[in-house]
Amino acid sequence: MASPSDIREKLRKKRRAFQETLVPTKHDDEQALVASASVSEEAPPATMEQEPQSSHEDPAETLRRSLKAQRQMRKKKLLEESPALRSPAEGVEDISKVAEDEGSTKRTAAGSLTGPKSRGPHQFERFVTRRLEEKLRAARSQGQSLQLQELGEVAVSRLQSLRDRHTLTRFHSEDQDGTFQVPQDISTRVTFQDAARLVGERERPTTVEAYNFFTSNFDPEPEERSESTSKTSVQKKSAESCDDSREEAEEGGEEEHEEHNEEAPLMQDEDGNVFVIQQTSKDFLETTKAEYIGLRALALRRGGLLYTPSSQRVPTSVKLPENVTPRYLEEEGFYVGQRPPVTSTNENILENRMLKMEEGLKWFGDDGRIIALPDPIKESSSRPPLFHVEEDLDPALQTVFKKPMKCGHTHQAYIAGAADCEGDYQLDVDVSGLIFSHHPLFSREHVQGARLAQLYDQYLDRQRNKLAEHLTDKLNGLRNTMRNMLEIHSEQSLSPAMQQRIVEYGVEIKNTRQLRDSEQEKDRALLKSLVKVWKEIKSLREFQKFTNTPYKLCLRRENVDRLTDEQEYEKEVLAEVWELEAEEDVDYQRKLAEYKKQLDQWKTWRRKQKSQKKQKKMKKKKKGQPQEETEEDENDPDANESDGAVDDGPPKPEPPEKLDFDAIEQQVREKASRIRRKPGEAILIPEMSASGKISAADLCPKGEMARREDVAKRCVFIKVLYNDKEVSQTNSRTLNSDFKVHFGQIFNLKIVNCPKSITLQVFEEVASSCSLLAQVYVPVPGSSVVAGSAPMEEFEFSSKQRVMFDHEGVGSDVPLSFVADGSNRVVLLTSGKVSCCVSWGVGEDDLPLAPPVSQILGSVLGGHPEAAAHIGPSGLADMKKIGEWAAQSRLDPNDPRNTSIMQLLKVASSGEVTAADYFRLEQLQEEFNFVSDEDLDRSRRFRLLVLRSQEVPEFRNYKCVPAQEREVTDKVFKEYEKRLKDGEIIDTKEHLDSHRALVAKYLQKIREAVIHRFLLAKHHYLLSDLVVEEEMPSIGILGLNLFHLAEPKRPLKPQRKERKKVTAQNLSDGDIKLLVNILRAYDIPVRRPPSSKAAQTSQGGMQAGDWLLGQVQVRPFVEVSFQRNVLQTTTADGPNPCWNEELQLPFSAPNGDYSIASLQSLKDEVFINVFDEVLHEIGVTDEEKGKSVHTRLEKHWLGSVKIPFSTIYSQCRIDGTFKVNTPAVLLGYSKERSHGNNGAYDNLRSLCEGAFITLFITIEPQLLPGESIREKIKELKLDSQEDEGLLQASERFERLAASEFPGRVCTTTVIDLNGKTVFISRYLRPLNPPQELLDAFPDNPAAAAAQVARFVSLIPSLPDRVSFAAICDLWSTCDQFLTLLAGDEEEHAVLLCNYFLFLGKKAWLIIGNAIPEGCSAYVLTQEESVYYMWNPSSGHYYGQYDTFCPLQAVGCLVSAGNVWLNIQEQVSPMRINFDVSRSHCWKPFFTGSFPHSSLTSVQPEQLVYRRSDRTTAVELQDRIERTLRDKIMSWRPHRPTRWNRHCTTALKHFLPSLELGGGGGRDAGEGHRHELQSMLGDNRISGFPLNMPFSEMAPIVEAVYSTGVHTTHSPNVEFALAVYVHPYPNNVLSVWVYLASLVRP
Amino acid sequence: MAASNPSVFLLSVNGQIEGADFPSYDNLYCKYCYVYGQDWIPTTGLEEGITQITCKGSQASHKLIWNFPLDVTFKSTNPSGWPQLVVSVYGPDVFGNDVVRGYGATHIPITPGQHTRTMAMFVPEPTWRLQKFTSWLMGRRPEYTDPKVVAQGEGREVTRVCSQGFVTVCFSIMMKDLKKLGYDSGPANPQSHAASSWSTEDQSNF
């Protein structure tokens, strides 16, 4: 029985099920009854448990429970008696019988009220009790009403109660005691069990009641009723006879139990049945009259509609068009795949059907079969495995695990046909025995014995073969023949053929004799060793005083006739001697002949030599005659000969030795005595027997006894493995003292797999542990090897196991010595022989049970197309094996799968396969070359394509490469080739000297290298390059956004907003505009009132009026030129004008290439020029009507700002106030402002103070800057010589800076010109500036500093700094910098800083952001707690609190010893503290925990300067002047350009003083003007000097052009141009261009 | 140029962007453009365009139909850089922001005749999960910097994408002089293509 909780659970379930079933069938009596009946089945266990409490419970219930208990007890018996009762569908008789039994039992049980008790948990009892009581109450109230009702109605009420708690209704009825309520239970479909139990549960009804019940209205099934009636009658009977009531009760109980067992299925069945019947019978079926259609009519009707294709085979002729013979593609050599398998019946049906169809024939192929593609089913699954970890799989896709099933013989390796009749093939493995030739347990004697046995075996073997005798016979025969030949033919009449034969015979005899000799020697040696071993054994036995082996060797002596023996011996020796002599003679003759030949040669050579010598002498006499050539030719050998005549010529041959016949005989005799028995000596025949006695164990010493015991413990058995699977094993046999094991077992293996290997494993068993000794591989027998006829074979085995014993056993793999002194050691391994025999069994009909050969091979090879699987990798290399395999497996040569193999075979069979001794990766490359490499190189079109894909600048954007070769003209390459050529030729015209040209070339190379690296990096993408993604909003940003909500819509001071960035790729010309917003300017120089009278009159009245008003007038406007597009602002008034104008300049990229790379390398600059608009009155036409004043507008250049486009591009926007580069002297203009001077530096400062202009420049739309490229370059790991720890620290430092202070530039490592990473502070070291500069101001350090700064600023910035600055920063050392004379801000700054350090200043390098350069480097100096920042590329310096300092942000400071990161809140130099010792302001790189590791500087110790070269400077000066003059004239094509010589010479004089004055000054300007004025009188002069470092000619020209001096329209204008080049050391040149225009009034 | 001796070949592309199958999105429109190599020049026709917004039909298939005509002719000297059609599909998200729903590209068929191409569409995935959420919230999904990225192979390894749906395009290709220039683009097989069943299928389903 189940546990109570289980039962409870069951009960509940059942009840629920019942309620469900009952609800829909409420009104149906029968239904309910059945249900109630089955419910009652569940009650028993529950009630039974309740038994212990019965005493104080409802009596009816107690009664019922006792009954139940009784039933429980009876169960078994009934089960035995009537197993058939299990079925509810049993016959009626059974039911009645059981009902009767039940009835009687009930009575008795009710009387006694005692029953077997069983215990159950109280909890459950209580639960059930409570439930029962409730139900009971309900039932009782019902029952009272029921009493009044008629019987038919009883059923209904009962049904209701049943719905709640079916079990209880019975108690209720019991409670009513006498009310007969059973009937409905037994009605209609009640199974006999139900009926029986129900009856049994109740008081037996009275007869009247019973009668009433059975006769009243049970309408639906009269049959059942009759049954019931009969039952009742039986009941009546049984009521009287209650003798065996107990027994019967038990029967009932038995039934109960059965029911319980069957409960679940029964219930369901019943419910289901009930439903179906219920519905079909009542609700759905409609009965109509059956309709009959005659069979024939039906067939007729169907005949019209149906077609049944026959499954007969369709003849081919029908399937093909008429008069067409089937064509089999396969036979024609085409590859026809395997058709998918279809049964022939189905195919026939299909074919028949198709033939009936319209156009049915099109389904048939040429061969008359249905067209079919090859079998599409793949052998391996192509579906990817499903990996769903998170989500549950769709139940339909869930993996279903099935138990492994034994399947048929599907494996390829099975032998076909074996499956049909199992055991058709039988392999007999006969393992007969095992002999150890060595075993660890061998004693020494055993070892020797084994050796003896082995030797004896050998001896016997040799005896059998009788090789020596055989060879002797052969030798004798040969000798006889030879002799006969020689005798028969007298020597003179020997024909050449005969001679040849004799020679051959001689050789044959010689070989045979040698062979025989060696055989005889072996025989004799064997015999000797046999005897020796035997003697050893004997001595060993004597020594150890016991015998372990039965071996015995007898030497049988066979006496010989001494005389004949001696004769024969002598004869033999003589014959041999004779032969040897003959051979030697022949040899001698040959050698002699050779000697003679050599001697002849030598002699001739000697003669020649002598004659040559003579000749030489003669020649010497002839000297002077024109025969030098020949003389020379011969001279050499002559000279050689005179030195080494002996070396060179053939050596004088030695004559061969004469033969010594005695020695030969001696040799022969020695040999004969060694290998042959002596004449007259008896022949010894050894005979070994195993008949000796082994000493008994008790006679042996202890060690030997232990050994023997050990031997006795050992068992040996053999396992038989077939195809690496163990199939059986022999019995284990103990080892004998002779170490021979006999098994004699035959295993008959019935095989289904084709045999691959048969292995015997020898196991040794000691006690219970067994170990594998060795494996013996037995070959699979051929099919002709049949049991019975197969001989026993011996297979040797050996094991490498190392075994050692402490007793007499010698062990295995242990050195062993038989000699007393321990020398002569041998190592013996366990070894032995297994004798066994493997053969195919023989069937009853005497047929071998071997599979046919083809099948073995076929199943092995044909099944797999993979050759490698069967031949193995080693076999694959062997062409022959593959060939064999291919032939055997009958590969379909047309199957595409086999192409590679067939190709290989073809190669193999076509000729000898020469194994290449080299390895080629693309061995078919040559075959695929459709033209030769030369042709390819010659192809212009191909070249064009290659160049384009290499992104060579000329071809990078080459569109539409012509389709035909002939359309590509050489013109295309002209430019490119010219450039290539130019690279080699130094262009001296553009450059000052060859040095500069070389430097330029070098720079070009570096640039190319950098660009190459850049191109590599360009193909290295980051996610941000491809995907635009919103930044992760941080809390700060969210907060900021909230803050934005509160912002005013139109703020008073609007901020510029970030715009969306556009990638440059999808842009075209005209899309991009450069926006220049010119806001205002400060401190524009103002016109100076003309000091002289003449000048004043020459100028307009307006100006004069202004002057009178006390206003210094200037009318500035700004002209922006970019890519030769010029735009200008309106004119404003005054020295501090405000324009606030936006100018839009179109931008077009070169070649329309808007890629980042090309934009970045764009060299165009934006020129922002400030002009003064001057109005000139050219004349007044004074007429009657009035005055009309003609004026002319002139623009005078005041200054300019240059901003490279690349800076704008990389910065996205340029916003700030810039210093306008004003010329040192502006004729006619002066600075208005003047400050009080305090201190030496302020003095200097006021000098260089100029005008400022506020600008905002950007590109519309905003282009994505190439910043990422720089990052990428960083990602590319560059090699470095720095310490790894330092590099990591610097990386950490930079990362920290980037994370905590975004936007702050922090550099700790830089890349030097070699592309290696270098720590930045290594660049700083005090370096000496040119001595000249120091000498210039020996006692004025400030002036010296300014001078040094000027020197540094005169080193030109790299003209193509773009490639260096933006793409990757390469830092050159100061000497490199001075050699290259080009570099960007960093190099300038480093050099300047080093100079300052040398001058004893406190100097640092500032890495920060400046305008317009962006990331840049400045130099910071400290002078008595005042900090100055120096712009290294301009030479200007700024105080810390200078408003116009272009340095905007300070990222970090670098000194020679450390790097400090700015960790202050502010970055602007004005607001920060430069005291690096403050730890809360500056974070040092090297701290106490990470000390400075004494980095050596990369800078040289000292800089060496070349003297300035004045001559080249003058030369350059002339050239610049000439060039500029030509240019200015060419810029004024339509007007004459006159040059004023006076002025020019005057200007020429000014220039050197300007240079000496360190950049000129205002006073100088005044002086110039006065001087000029005095010289040129009333000419209106405007002009200015331009100063710039010299790098190339082009920038100078460009600068001159941008001033616009040439644009003046005045007809009587004259120009003056003076150029001065001041040389500084090391070829640093300062170029001054003084331009002036003079207008004659 | 002489017809017998051409120096360029012409590729005429007619067809239409028939529609899309985006199971979970509606109200989509798409943009298209061509990506072609340096040796290609479009001679006539629209190089890029944008379709109407279409809603899902009530038919069972729920397909989005655009039937947007394509008509462009290219001229080229070199088959390398054969034009590709790049289609990007956009539509509003829950909050009404226009977001990208898929990028896809396909080569213009290289054989003359009728072709139907179904492009699988995908969008780049946000880098982080949180980003996924914020991008959904703010309606700023990750997008390619340039839709033409999907037509090139370089740099794709840094992105992660998620597939979205399919767009079907049919092409009618005509070519001139390709063979004369020595390029054989395979057999022209006019019968091998069944007419697109895209639009008709819907009707039949209906």
mmCIF file of N, CA and C in Angstrom, chain A residues 1582-1607:
data_model
loop_
_atom_site.group_PDB
_atom_site.id
_atom_site.type_symbol
_atom_site.label_atom_id
_atom_site.label_comp_id
_atom_site.label_asym_id
_atom_site.label_seq_id
_atom_site.Cartn_x
_atom_site.Cartn_y
_atom_site.Cartn_z
ATOM 1 N N SER A 1582 54.580 104.419 -49.415
ATOM 2 C CA SER A 1582 54.049 103.444 -48.445
ATOM 3 C C SER A 1582 54.838 102.167 -48.635
ATOM 4 N N GLY A 1583 55.133 101.570 -47.562
ATOM 5 C CA GLY A 1583 55.939 100.359 -47.705
ATOM 6 C C GLY A 1583 56.243 99.739 -46.368
ATOM 7 N N PHE A 1584 56.863 98.639 -46.420
ATOM 8 C CA PHE A 1584 57.125 97.912 -45.180
ATOM 9 C C PHE A 1584 58.169 96.852 -45.466
ATOM 10 N N PRO A 1585 58.888 96.516 -44.466
ATOM 11 C CA PRO A 1585 59.775 95.372 -44.616
ATOM 12 C C PRO A 1585 59.089 94.090 -44.141
ATOM 13 N N LEU A 1586 59.343 93.024 -44.836
ATOM 14 C CA LEU A 1586 58.834 91.708 -44.414
ATOM 15 C C LEU A 1586 60.028 90.899 -43.954
ATOM 16 N N ASN A 1587 59.824 90.195 -42.904
ATOM 17 C CA ASN A 1587 60.903 89.362 -42.414
ATOM 18 C C ASN A 1587 60.377 87.945 -42.243
ATOM 19 N N MET A 1588 61.177 87.010 -42.694
ATOM 20 C CA MET A 1588 60.740 85.612 -42.530
ATOM 21 C C MET A 1588 61.959 84.714 -42.584
ATOM 22 N N PRO A 1589 61.832 83.571 -41.990
ATOM 23 C CA PRO A 1589 62.910 82.603 -42.145
ATOM 24 C C PRO A 1589 62.911 82.050 -43.553
ATOM 25 N N PHE A 1590 64.069 81.632 -43.956
ATOM 26 C CA PHE A 1590 64.114 81.123 -45.310
ATOM 27 C C PHE A 1590 64.018 79.608 -45.302
ATOM 28 N N SER A 1591 63.060 79.145 -46.062
ATOM 29 C CA SER A 1591 63.037 77.701 -46.291
ATOM 30 C C SER A 1591 63.026 77.447 -47.790
ATOM 31 N N GLU A 1592 62.101 78.102 -48.424
ATOM 32 C CA GLU A 1592 61.999 77.918 -49.871
ATOM 33 C C GLU A 1592 61.598 79.248 -50.485
ATOM 34 N N MET A 1593 61.619 79.278 -51.754
ATOM 35 C CA MET A 1593 61.279 80.507 -52.451
ATOM 36 C C MET A 1593 59.781 80.773 -52.415
ATOM 37 N N ALA A 1594 59.036 79.721 -52.548
ATOM 38 C CA ALA A 1594 57.595 79.885 -52.732
ATOM 39 C C ALA A 1594 56.930 80.662 -51.602
ATOM 40 N N PRO A 1595 57.234 80.357 -50.343
ATOM 41 C CA PRO A 1595 56.562 81.113 -49.276
ATOM 42 C C PRO A 1595 56.860 82.600 -49.331
ATOM 43 N N ILE A 1596 58.037 82.939 -49.757
ATOM 44 C CA ILE A 1596 58.371 84.363 -49.835
ATOM 45 C C ILE A 1596 57.503 85.029 -50.892
ATOM 46 N N VAL A 1597 57.424 84.391 -52.002
ATOM 47 C CA VAL A 1597 56.607 84.932 -53.094
ATOM 48 C C VAL A 1597 55.163 85.074 -52.641
ATOM 49 N N GLU A 1598 54.729 84.041 -51.953
ATOM 50 C CA GLU A 1598 53.339 84.048 -51.509
ATOM 51 C C GLU A 1598 53.088 85.200 -50.534
ATOM 52 N N ALA A 1599 54.052 85.397 -49.647
ATOM 53 C CA ALA A 1599 53.895 86.455 -48.655
ATOM 54 C C ALA A 1599 53.850 87.820 -49.335
ATOM 55 N N VAL A 1600 54.694 87.991 -50.311
ATOM 56 C CA VAL A 1600 54.715 89.270 -51.022
ATOM 57 C C VAL A 1600 53.402 89.476 -51.765
ATOM 58 N N TYR A 1601 52.962 88.410 -52.319
ATOM 59 C CA TYR A 1601 51.712 88.510 -53.075
ATOM 60 C C TYR A 1601 50.580 88.928 -52.162
ATOM 61 N N SER A 1602 50.566 88.312 -50.979
ATOM 62 C CA SER A 1602 49.421 88.553 -50.094
ATOM 63 C C SER A 1602 49.382 89.995 -49.588
ATOM 64 N N THR A 1603 50.481 90.715 -49.638
ATOM 65 C CA THR A 1603 50.429 92.100 -49.184
ATOM 66 C C THR A 1603 49.710 92.991 -50.194
ATOM 67 N N GLY A 1604 49.678 92.537 -51.394
ATOM 68 C CA GLY A 1604 48.900 93.266 -52.396
ATOM 69 C C GLY A 1604 49.526 94.590 -52.820
ATOM 70 N N VAL A 1605 50.787 94.714 -52.654
ATOM 71 C CA VAL A 1605 51.444 95.951 -53.075
ATOM 72 C C VAL A 1605 51.279 96.146 -54.575
ATOM 73 N N HIS A 1606 51.324 95.081 -55.273
ATOM 74 C CA HIS A 1606 51.293 95.167 -56.730
ATOM 75 C C HIS A 1606 49.957 95.597 -57.269
ATOM 76 N N THR A 1607 48.955 95.637 -56.419
ATOM 77 C CA THR A 1607 47.610 95.891 -56.946
ATOM 78 C C THR A 1607 47.312 97.372 -57.114
#
